[in-house]
XYZ file of C-alpha atoms in Angstrom:
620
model
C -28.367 22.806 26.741
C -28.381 21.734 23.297
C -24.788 22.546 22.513
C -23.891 20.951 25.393
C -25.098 17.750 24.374
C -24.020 18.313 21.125
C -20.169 18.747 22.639
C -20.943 15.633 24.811
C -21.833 13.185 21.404
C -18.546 14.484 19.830
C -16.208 13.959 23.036
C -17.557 10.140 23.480
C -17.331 9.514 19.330
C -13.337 10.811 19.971
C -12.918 9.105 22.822
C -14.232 5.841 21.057
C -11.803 6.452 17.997
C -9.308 6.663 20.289
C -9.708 3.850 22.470
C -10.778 0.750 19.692
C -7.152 0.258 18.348
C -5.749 0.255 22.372
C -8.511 -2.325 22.662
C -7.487 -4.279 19.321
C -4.118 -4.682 20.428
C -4.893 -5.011 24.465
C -7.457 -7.873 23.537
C -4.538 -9.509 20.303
C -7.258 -8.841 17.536
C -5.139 -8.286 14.995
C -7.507 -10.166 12.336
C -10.194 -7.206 12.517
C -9.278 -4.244 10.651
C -9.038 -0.903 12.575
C -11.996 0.272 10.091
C -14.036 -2.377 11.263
C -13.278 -2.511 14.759
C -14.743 1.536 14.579
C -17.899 0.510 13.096
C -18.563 -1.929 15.623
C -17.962 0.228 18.506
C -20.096 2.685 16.900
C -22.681 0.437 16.838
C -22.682 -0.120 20.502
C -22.764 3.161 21.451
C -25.458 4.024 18.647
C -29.074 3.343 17.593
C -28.010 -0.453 18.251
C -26.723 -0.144 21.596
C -26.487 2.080 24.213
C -27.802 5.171 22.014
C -25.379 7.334 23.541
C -24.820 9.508 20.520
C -26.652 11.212 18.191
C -25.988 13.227 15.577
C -25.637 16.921 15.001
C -23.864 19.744 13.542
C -20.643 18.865 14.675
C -20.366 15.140 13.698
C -22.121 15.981 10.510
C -19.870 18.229 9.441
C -16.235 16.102 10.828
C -18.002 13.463 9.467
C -18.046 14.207 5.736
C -14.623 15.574 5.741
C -14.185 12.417 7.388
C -15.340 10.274 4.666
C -14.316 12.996 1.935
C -10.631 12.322 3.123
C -11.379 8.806 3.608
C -12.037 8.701 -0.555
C -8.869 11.416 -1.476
C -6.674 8.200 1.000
C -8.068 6.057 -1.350
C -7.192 7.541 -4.681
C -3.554 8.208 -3.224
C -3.439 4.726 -2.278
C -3.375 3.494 -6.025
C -0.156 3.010 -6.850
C 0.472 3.319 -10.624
C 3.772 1.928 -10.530
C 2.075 -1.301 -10.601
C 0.974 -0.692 -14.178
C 4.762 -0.126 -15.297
C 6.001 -3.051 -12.720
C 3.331 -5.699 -14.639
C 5.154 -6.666 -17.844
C 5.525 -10.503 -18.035
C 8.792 -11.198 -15.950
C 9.142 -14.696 -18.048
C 9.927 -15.993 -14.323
C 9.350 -19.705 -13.373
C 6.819 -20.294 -11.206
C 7.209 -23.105 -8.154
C 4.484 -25.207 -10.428
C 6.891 -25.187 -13.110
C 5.178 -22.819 -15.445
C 6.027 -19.408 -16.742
C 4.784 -16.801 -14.937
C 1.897 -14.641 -16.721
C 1.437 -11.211 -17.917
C 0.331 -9.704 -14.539
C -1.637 -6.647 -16.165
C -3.352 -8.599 -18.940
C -4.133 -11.151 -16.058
C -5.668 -8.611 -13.798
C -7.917 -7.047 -16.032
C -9.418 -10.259 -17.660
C -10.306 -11.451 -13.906
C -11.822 -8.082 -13.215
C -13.877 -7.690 -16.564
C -15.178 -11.179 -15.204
C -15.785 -9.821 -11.864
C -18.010 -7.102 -13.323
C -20.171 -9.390 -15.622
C -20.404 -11.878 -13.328
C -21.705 -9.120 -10.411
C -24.042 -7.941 -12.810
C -25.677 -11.563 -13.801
C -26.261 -11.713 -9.764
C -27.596 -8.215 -9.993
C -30.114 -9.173 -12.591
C -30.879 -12.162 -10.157
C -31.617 -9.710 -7.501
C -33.634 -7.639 -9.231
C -35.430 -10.526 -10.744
C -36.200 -11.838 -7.320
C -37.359 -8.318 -6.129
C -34.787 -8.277 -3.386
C -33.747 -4.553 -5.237
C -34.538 -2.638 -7.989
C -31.360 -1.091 -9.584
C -29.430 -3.536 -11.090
C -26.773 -0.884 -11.989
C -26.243 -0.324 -8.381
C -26.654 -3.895 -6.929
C -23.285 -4.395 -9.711
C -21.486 -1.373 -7.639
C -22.068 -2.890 -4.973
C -20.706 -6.738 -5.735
C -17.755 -5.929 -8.436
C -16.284 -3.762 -6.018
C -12.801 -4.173 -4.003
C -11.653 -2.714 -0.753
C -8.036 -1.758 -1.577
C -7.868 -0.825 2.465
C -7.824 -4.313 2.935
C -6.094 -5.912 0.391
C -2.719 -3.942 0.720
C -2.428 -4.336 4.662
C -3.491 -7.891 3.975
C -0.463 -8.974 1.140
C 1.960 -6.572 2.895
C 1.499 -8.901 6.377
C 1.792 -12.026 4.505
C 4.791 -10.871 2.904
C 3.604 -11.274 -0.460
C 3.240 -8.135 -1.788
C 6.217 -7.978 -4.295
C 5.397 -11.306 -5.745
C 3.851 -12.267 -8.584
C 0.511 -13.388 -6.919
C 0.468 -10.465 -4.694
C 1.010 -8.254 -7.850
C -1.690 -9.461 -9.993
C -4.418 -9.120 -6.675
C -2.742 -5.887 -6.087
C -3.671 -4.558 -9.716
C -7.369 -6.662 -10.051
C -8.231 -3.988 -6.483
C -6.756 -1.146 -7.914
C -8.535 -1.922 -11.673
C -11.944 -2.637 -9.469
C -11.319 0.607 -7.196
C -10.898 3.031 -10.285
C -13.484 1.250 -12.242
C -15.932 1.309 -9.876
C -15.547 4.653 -8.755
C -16.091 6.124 -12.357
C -19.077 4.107 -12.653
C -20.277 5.472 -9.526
C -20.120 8.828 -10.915
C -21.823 7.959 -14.045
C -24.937 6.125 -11.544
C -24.919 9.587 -9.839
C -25.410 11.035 -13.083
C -27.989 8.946 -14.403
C -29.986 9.031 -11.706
C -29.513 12.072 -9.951
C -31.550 15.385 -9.809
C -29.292 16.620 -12.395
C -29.848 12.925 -14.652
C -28.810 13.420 -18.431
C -25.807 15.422 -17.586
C -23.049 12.962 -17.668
C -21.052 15.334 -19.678
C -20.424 18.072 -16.997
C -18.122 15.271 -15.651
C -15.981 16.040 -18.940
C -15.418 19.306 -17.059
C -14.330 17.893 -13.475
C -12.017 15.582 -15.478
C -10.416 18.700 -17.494
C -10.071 20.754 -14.263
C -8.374 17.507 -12.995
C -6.090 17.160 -15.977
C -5.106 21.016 -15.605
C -4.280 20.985 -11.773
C -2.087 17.662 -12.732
C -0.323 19.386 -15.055
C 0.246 22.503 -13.192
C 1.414 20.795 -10.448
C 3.888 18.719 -12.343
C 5.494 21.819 -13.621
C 5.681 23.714 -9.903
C 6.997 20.210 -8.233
C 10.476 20.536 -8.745
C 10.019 24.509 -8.892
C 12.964 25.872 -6.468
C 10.782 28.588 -4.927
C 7.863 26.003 -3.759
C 10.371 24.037 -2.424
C 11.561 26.289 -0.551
C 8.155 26.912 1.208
C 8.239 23.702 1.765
C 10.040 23.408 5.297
C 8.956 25.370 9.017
C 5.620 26.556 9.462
C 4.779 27.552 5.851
C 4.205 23.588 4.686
C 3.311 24.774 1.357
C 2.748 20.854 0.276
C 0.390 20.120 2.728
C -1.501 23.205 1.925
C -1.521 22.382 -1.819
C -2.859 19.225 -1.050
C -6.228 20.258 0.849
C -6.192 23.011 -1.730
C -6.612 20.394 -4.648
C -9.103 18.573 -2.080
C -11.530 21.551 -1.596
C -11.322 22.784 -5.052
C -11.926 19.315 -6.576
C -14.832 18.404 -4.264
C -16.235 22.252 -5.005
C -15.930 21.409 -8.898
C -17.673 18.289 -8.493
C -20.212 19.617 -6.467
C -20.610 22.443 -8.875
C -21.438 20.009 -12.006
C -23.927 17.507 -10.005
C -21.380 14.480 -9.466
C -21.080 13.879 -5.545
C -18.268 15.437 -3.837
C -16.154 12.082 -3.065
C -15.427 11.499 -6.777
C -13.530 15.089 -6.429
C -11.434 14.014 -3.279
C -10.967 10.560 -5.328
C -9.761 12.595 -8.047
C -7.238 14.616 -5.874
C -6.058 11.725 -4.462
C -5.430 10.000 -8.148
C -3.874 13.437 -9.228
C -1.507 13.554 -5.732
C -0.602 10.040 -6.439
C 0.561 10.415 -10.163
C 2.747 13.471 -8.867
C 4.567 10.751 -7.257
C 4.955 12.505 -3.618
C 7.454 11.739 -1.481
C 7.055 9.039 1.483
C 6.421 11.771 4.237
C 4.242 13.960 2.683
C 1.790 10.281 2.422
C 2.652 9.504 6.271
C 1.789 13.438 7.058
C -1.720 12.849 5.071
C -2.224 9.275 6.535
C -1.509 10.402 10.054
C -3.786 13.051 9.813
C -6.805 11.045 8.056
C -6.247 7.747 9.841
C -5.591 9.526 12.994
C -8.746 11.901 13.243
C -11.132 12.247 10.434
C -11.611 8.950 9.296
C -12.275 7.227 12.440
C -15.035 9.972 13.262
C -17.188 8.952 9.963
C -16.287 5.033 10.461
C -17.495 5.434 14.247
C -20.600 7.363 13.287
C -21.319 4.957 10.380
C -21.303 2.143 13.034
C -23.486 5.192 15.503
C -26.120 5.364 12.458
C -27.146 1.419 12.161
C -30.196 0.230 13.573
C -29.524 -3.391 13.825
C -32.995 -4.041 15.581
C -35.108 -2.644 13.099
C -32.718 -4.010 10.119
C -32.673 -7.543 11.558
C -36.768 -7.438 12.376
C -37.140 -7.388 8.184
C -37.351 -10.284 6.924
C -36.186 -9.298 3.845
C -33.127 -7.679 4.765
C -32.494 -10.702 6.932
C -32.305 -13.214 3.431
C -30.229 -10.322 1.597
C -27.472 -10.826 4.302
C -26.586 -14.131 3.360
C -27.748 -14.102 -0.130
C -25.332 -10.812 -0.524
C -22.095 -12.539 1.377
C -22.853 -15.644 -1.242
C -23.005 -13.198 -4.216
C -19.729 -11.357 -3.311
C -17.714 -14.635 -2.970
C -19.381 -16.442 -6.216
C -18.067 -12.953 -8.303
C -14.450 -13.327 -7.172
C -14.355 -17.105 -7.249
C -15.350 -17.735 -10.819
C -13.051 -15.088 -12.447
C -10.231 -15.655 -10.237
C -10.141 -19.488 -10.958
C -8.279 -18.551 -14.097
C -5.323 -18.612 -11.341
C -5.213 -22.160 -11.576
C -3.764 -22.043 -14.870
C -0.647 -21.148 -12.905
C -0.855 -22.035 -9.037
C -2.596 -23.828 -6.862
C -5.819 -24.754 -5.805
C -5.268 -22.940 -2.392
C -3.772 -20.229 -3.533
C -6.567 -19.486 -6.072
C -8.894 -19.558 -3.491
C -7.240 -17.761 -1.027
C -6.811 -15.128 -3.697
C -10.553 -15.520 -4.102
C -11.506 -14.436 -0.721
C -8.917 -11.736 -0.041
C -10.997 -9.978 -3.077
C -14.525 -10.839 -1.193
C -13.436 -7.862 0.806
C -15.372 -4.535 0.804
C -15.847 -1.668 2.663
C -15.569 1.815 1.691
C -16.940 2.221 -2.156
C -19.799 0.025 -0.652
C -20.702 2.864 2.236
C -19.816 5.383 -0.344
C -23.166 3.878 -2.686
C -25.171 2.959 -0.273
C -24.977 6.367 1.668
C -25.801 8.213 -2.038
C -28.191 5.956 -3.176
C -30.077 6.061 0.534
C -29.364 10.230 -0.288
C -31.282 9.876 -3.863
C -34.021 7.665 -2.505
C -33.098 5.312 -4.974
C -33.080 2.281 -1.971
C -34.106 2.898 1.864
C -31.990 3.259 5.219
C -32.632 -0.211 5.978
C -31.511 -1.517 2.418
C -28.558 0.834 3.271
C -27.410 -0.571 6.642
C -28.079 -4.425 4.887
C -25.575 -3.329 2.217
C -23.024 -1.399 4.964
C -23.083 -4.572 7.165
C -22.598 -7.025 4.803
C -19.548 -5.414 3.635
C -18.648 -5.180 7.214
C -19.086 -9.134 7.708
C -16.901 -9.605 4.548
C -14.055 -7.407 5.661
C -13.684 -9.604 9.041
C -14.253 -13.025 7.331
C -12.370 -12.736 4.274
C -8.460 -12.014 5.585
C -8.397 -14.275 8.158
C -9.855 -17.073 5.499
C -6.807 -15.384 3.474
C -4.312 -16.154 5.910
C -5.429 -19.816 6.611
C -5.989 -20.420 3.388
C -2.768 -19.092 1.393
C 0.244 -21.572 1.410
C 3.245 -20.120 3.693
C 5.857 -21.394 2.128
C 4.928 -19.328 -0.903
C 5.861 -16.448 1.045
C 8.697 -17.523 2.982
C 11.010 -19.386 0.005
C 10.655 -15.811 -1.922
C 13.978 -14.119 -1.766
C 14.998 -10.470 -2.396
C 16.712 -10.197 -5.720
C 19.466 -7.994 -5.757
C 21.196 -7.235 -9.408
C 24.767 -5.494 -9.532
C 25.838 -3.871 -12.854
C 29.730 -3.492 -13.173
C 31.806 -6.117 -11.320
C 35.101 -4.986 -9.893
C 36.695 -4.831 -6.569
C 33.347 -3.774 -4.404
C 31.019 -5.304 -6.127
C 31.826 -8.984 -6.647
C 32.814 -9.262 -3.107
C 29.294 -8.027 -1.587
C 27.255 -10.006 -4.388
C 29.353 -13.063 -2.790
C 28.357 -12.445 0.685
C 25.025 -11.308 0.274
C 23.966 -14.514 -1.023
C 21.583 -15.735 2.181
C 17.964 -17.092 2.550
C 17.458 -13.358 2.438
C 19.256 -12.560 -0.493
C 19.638 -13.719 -3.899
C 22.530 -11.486 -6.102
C 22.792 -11.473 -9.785
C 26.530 -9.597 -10.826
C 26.459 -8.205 -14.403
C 29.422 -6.917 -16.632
C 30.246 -6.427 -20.066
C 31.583 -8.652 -22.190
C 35.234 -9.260 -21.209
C 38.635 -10.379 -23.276
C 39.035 -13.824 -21.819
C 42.623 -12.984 -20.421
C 40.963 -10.291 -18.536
C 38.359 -12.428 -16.673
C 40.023 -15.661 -15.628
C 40.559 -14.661 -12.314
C 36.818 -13.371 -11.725
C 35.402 -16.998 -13.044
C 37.845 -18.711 -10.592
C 35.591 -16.623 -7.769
C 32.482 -15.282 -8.824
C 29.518 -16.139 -10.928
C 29.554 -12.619 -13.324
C 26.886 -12.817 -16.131
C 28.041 -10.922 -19.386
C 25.753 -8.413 -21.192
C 27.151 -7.059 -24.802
C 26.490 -3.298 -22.957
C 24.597 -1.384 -20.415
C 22.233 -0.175 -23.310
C 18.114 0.071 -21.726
C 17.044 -2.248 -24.213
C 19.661 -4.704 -22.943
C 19.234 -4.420 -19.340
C 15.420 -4.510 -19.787
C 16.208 -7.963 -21.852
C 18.190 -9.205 -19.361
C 15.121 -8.435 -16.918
C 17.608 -6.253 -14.526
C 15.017 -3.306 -13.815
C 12.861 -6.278 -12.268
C 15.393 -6.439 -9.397
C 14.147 -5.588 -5.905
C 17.650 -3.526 -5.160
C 19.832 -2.221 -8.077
C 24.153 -1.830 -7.348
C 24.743 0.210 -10.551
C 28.607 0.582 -10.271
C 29.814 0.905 -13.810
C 33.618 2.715 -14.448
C 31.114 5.704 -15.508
C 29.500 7.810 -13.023
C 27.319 9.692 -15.770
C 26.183 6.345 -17.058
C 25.291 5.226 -13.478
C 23.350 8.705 -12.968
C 21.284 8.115 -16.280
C 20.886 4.175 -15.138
C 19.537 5.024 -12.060
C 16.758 7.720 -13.140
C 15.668 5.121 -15.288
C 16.203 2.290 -13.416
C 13.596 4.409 -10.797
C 11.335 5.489 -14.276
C 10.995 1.878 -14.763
C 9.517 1.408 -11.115
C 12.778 -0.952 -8.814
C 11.883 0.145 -5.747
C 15.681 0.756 -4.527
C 18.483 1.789 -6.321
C 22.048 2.549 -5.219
C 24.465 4.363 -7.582
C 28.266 4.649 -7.551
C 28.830 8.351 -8.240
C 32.144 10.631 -7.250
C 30.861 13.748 -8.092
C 28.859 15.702 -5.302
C 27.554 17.762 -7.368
C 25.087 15.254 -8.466
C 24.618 13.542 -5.196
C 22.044 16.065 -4.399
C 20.175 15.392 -7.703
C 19.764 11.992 -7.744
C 19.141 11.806 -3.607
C 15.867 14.222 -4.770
C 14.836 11.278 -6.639
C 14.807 8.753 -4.196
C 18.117 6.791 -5.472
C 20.840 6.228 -2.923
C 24.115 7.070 -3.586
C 28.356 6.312 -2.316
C 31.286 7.609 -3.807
C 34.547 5.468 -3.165
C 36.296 8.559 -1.875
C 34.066 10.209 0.677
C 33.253 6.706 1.865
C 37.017 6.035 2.338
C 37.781 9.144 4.029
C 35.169 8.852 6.520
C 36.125 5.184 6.813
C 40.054 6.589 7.688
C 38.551 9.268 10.106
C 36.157 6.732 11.832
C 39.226 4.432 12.398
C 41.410 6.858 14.184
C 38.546 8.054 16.030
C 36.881 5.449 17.136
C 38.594 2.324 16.525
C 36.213 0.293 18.432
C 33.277 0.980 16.076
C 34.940 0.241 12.989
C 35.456 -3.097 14.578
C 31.854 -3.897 14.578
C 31.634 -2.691 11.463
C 33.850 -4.250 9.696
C 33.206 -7.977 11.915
C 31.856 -10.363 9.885
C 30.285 -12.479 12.368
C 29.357 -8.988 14.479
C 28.312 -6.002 12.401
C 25.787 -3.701 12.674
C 22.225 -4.162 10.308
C 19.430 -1.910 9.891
C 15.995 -3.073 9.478
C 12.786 -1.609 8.863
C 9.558 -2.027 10.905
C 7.139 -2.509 8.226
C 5.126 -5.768 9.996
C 2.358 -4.521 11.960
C 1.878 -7.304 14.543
C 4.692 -5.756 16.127
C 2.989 -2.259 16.462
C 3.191 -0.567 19.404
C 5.288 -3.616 21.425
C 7.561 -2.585 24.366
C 11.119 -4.121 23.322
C 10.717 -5.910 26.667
C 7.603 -7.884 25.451
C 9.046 -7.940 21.906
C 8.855 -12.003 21.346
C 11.910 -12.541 19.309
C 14.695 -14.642 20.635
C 18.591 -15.232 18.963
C 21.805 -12.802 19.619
C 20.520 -9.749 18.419
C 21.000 -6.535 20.467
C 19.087 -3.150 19.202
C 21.691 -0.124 19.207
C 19.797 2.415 18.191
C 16.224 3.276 16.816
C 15.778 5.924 13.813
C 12.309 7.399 14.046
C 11.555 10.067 11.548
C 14.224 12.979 12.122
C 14.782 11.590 16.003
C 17.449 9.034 17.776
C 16.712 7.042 20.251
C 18.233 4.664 22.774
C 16.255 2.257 23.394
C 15.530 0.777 26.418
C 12.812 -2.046 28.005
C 10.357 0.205 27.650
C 10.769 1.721 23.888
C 8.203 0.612 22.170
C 8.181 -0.264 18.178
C 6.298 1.670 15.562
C 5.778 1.442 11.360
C 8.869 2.605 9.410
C 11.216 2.590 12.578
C 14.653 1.921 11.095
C 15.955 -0.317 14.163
C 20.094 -0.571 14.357
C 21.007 -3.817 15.308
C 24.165 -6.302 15.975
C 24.313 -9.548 16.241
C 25.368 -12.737 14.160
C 24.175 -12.754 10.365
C 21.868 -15.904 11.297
C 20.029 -14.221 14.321
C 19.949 -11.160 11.636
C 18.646 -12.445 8.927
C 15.736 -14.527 10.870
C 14.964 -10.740 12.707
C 14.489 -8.756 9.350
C 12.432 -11.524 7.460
C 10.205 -10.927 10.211
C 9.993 -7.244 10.312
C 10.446 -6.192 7.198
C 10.421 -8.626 4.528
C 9.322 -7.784 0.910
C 8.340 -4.447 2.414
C 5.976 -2.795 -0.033
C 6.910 1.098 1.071
């Protein structure tokens, strides 16, 4: 009888998980995060509502793999690239000033952050709302990086300078936090006085990371790599379980391990469906199990009947949005007052590092399960307040005038045409070339705007600020020069990069490292064969006013929409839809997803308007 209840909690908690983002998107609640949206169904069917659940074996245990994944997503969510992408650009911003040093930027708001939070911790304490200052600190310094990247990636702001420097303050605040997390469990753990056995997780860490640079690009592993054997995956969850086992093992709690292995995953740098395989299988099972239990394990009744607690909910939301507000109004230095503020509230949000210390401190009976449901539902209030005041807040046109820059290196006959028709409201193309004899480039100045560099030395290109390009045409008369461009053109962090090489032997090579490549001759030959095939196509191809365009879905309003509902009106017509390895032909019915790669044709107007609202500044 007791398992059988036991099976019946589990099959309504999945059922739940399953049903809240149908719900979201039935009901058009896109402001509420999935996260959130768990919690709160959780709460209805929990101790707060219909008590429908309860826990046992079962949900303990998918539970904390549940929230142990939940920390490994959000070590591999830190993106280090940012670090190399935030030299000062020397850009002009729309106020008319020079753009800052993003990094330097970032961490002077978020050393601010973290005195500030612990000046209102001392108030806190002082006031005897709590008694650890060095938690109550945790608790307001920290950033919800879950949040923040959905959040700039919607508004399309993600790859500008704005959306940079909030992108690096949450991922400064999310590593900071979590080590100082550790080094509270250490203090004030069973095991207090200690701190150094983290010395050892950190060295197993550092040994893993460098082992697993070595085997990366070993030709046996990637071998395994394919079929059933999925060696990657099972390296992953390897590095998970051994991590978490190692921090167990020296007294830290087991979510700084699965932080770790997420950290060490992301430095390997692994490819973009490797991340979709772990997201799909976090996001899509675990996860939503501890987020709906979380929600399962409130008591809202007996938190609200406290007094006390009842004063620390407001008193908390205030604290959060004075820490961000104060630092971040260095912003205005360089941009507006709304955008400062808007900036200011996107980093109010909070959600897992908060559960993650209020569930260990509740654990070391360091505060109590009401203190730790206060905590876990004022970071829930915070997560559903603060985007939407980010969205009304944050000028649009900041995100709209913002153009992808796309830099060519070598002008000749392919080139200079496509950097002439690529300039759109899309598109803005920068063509450079070596200094020229001036009988040699009369005919290109009549034309085309080429800017001259004395050579396509690094330390020239990075003067000339080409590696901060959004899309980089290297077509020099050198295809070894454009091989050793690109690798360091994708070293240096430019999200795409497209290299002129005729050689297939090292199309393979550089395709391994995410750079795209053409060669003049294979793409003339299968031009030639295309036109005697199939004549008709080439005409759409080759159509100015009627070619084909891909786009990618990376706007998640559009989730899930039937092409029949799909609200978009001009002369566009989808041809085709690219989903992972499969084709489809879509129909009324087809519905949209993240990273579909949508065929379309249409005029260049219609186009344009289409993939600004799908896909600009995509962040992936």
């Amino acid at each position: 009888m007791e398992q059988h209840a036991s099976v019946t909690s589990l099959v309504i908690v999945i059922i739940v998980a399953f049903l809240t983002p149908i719900l979201l998107h039935r009901f058009k609640l896109n402001f509420i995060p999935v996260v959130i949206a768990e919690i709160i169904m959780g709460l209805v069917i929990g101790k707060s509502g219909f008590d429908l659940v309860h826990q046992d074996m079962w949900l303990e245990t998918l539970s904390t793999f549940g929230f142990i994944f939940l920390m490994f997503l959000s070590g591999l969510e830190i993106d280090f690239k940012a670090f190399s992408n935030s030299k000062n650009k020397k850009d002009i911003l729309p106020s008319g000033k020079e753009e800052p040093n993003r990094l330097k930027v970032a961490t002077i708001i978020f050393i601010g952050i973290f005195f500030v939070s612990l000046g209102l911790s001392y108030l806190f304490v002082f006031f005897g709302l709590i008694e650890n200052a060095f938690l109550m600190t945790l608790i307001i310094s920290t950033i919800s990086l879950g949040v923040v990247v959905p959040t700039l990636k919607e508004a399309h702001i993600s790859q500008t300078a704005i959306g940079q420097i909030i992108l690096l303050i949450a991922v400064i605040a999310d590593l900071v936090t979590m080590i100082l997390l550790a080094v509270f469990v250490s203090l004030y753990g069973e095991g207090h006085g200690n701190m150094w056995l983290l010395l050892i997780l950190f060295g197993v860490g550092v040994i893993l990371y460098l082992l697993g640079k070595r085997m990366k690009n070993n030709n046996f592993i990637k071998s395994l790599s394919t079929g059933t054997v999925q060696i990657g995956t099972r390296a992953v969850f390897t590095l998970i379980i051994l991590l978490v086992a190692v921090s167990e093992t020296v007294g830290a709690e087991n979510i700084l391990g699965a932080f770790l292995a997420g950290v060490l995953v992301s430095l390997l740098s692994p490819n973009q469906e490797m991340v979709q395989k772990l997201d799909s299988f976090g996001y899509g099972f675990l996860i939503p199990i501890f987020f709906v239990m979380v929600g399962v394990e409130l008591d809202l009744q007996t938190l609200l009947s406290d007094k006390k607690m009842l004063l620390l909910i407001p008193l908390l939301l205030l604290a959060f949005l004075i820490s961000k507000i104060l630092p971040v109004y260095l912003l205005k230095i360089w941009y507006d007052t709304k955008t400062t503020l808007a900036s200011a509230f996107l980093l109010t949000s909070t959600l897992s590092l908060v559960i993650a210390a209020a569930k260990i401190a509740e654990r070391m009976d360091i505060i109590t399960s009401q203190m730790s449901g206060t905590l876990i539902l004022v970071a829930v209030i915070a997560c559903i307040i603060t985007p939407i005041l980010f969205k009304k807040l944050f000028p649009r046109e900041s995100a709209n005038e913002k153009k992808l820059k796309v830099v060519f290196l070598g002008a000749n006959q392919m080139t200079m045409p496509a950097s002439r028709e690529l300039q759109s409201s899309l598109y803005e193309s920068v063509l450079y070339h070596t200094i020229q004899d001036k009988s040699d480039k009369n005919f290109a100045d009549s034309l085309f705007k080429i800017n001259e560099i004395e050579n396509y030395d690094l330390d020239t290109l990075e003067e000339y600020t080409v590696f901060e390009a959004d899309i980089l045409v290297i077509s020099t008369g050198d295809e070894e020069a454009n091989a050793t461009l690109a690798i360091a053109a994708k070293d240096r962090g430019v999200e795409r990069v497209i290299a002129r090489v005729e050689s297939p032997d090292m199309h393979e090579t550089l395709r391994e490292q995410g750079i795209e490549v053409y060669s003049v001759f294979l793409s003339t030959k299968a031009l030639l064969r295309a036109m005697i095939e199939s004549p008709s196509v080439m005409n759409i191809l080759t159509n100015q006013e009627m070619s084909l365009y891909e786009i990618k879905m990376q706007n998640s309003q559009f989730e899930g929409m039937t092409l029949r509902k799909f609200p978009f009106t001009g002369d566009v017509i989808f041809v085709r839809i690219f989903r992972g390895k499969d084709s489809i032909v879509p129909h009324g019915d087809t519905e949209l997803h993240m990273n579909d790669r949508l065929i379309v044709t249409g005029s260049k107007e219609y186009v344009d308007e289409l993939k600004r609202e799908l896909e600009f500044c995509e962040y992936c």
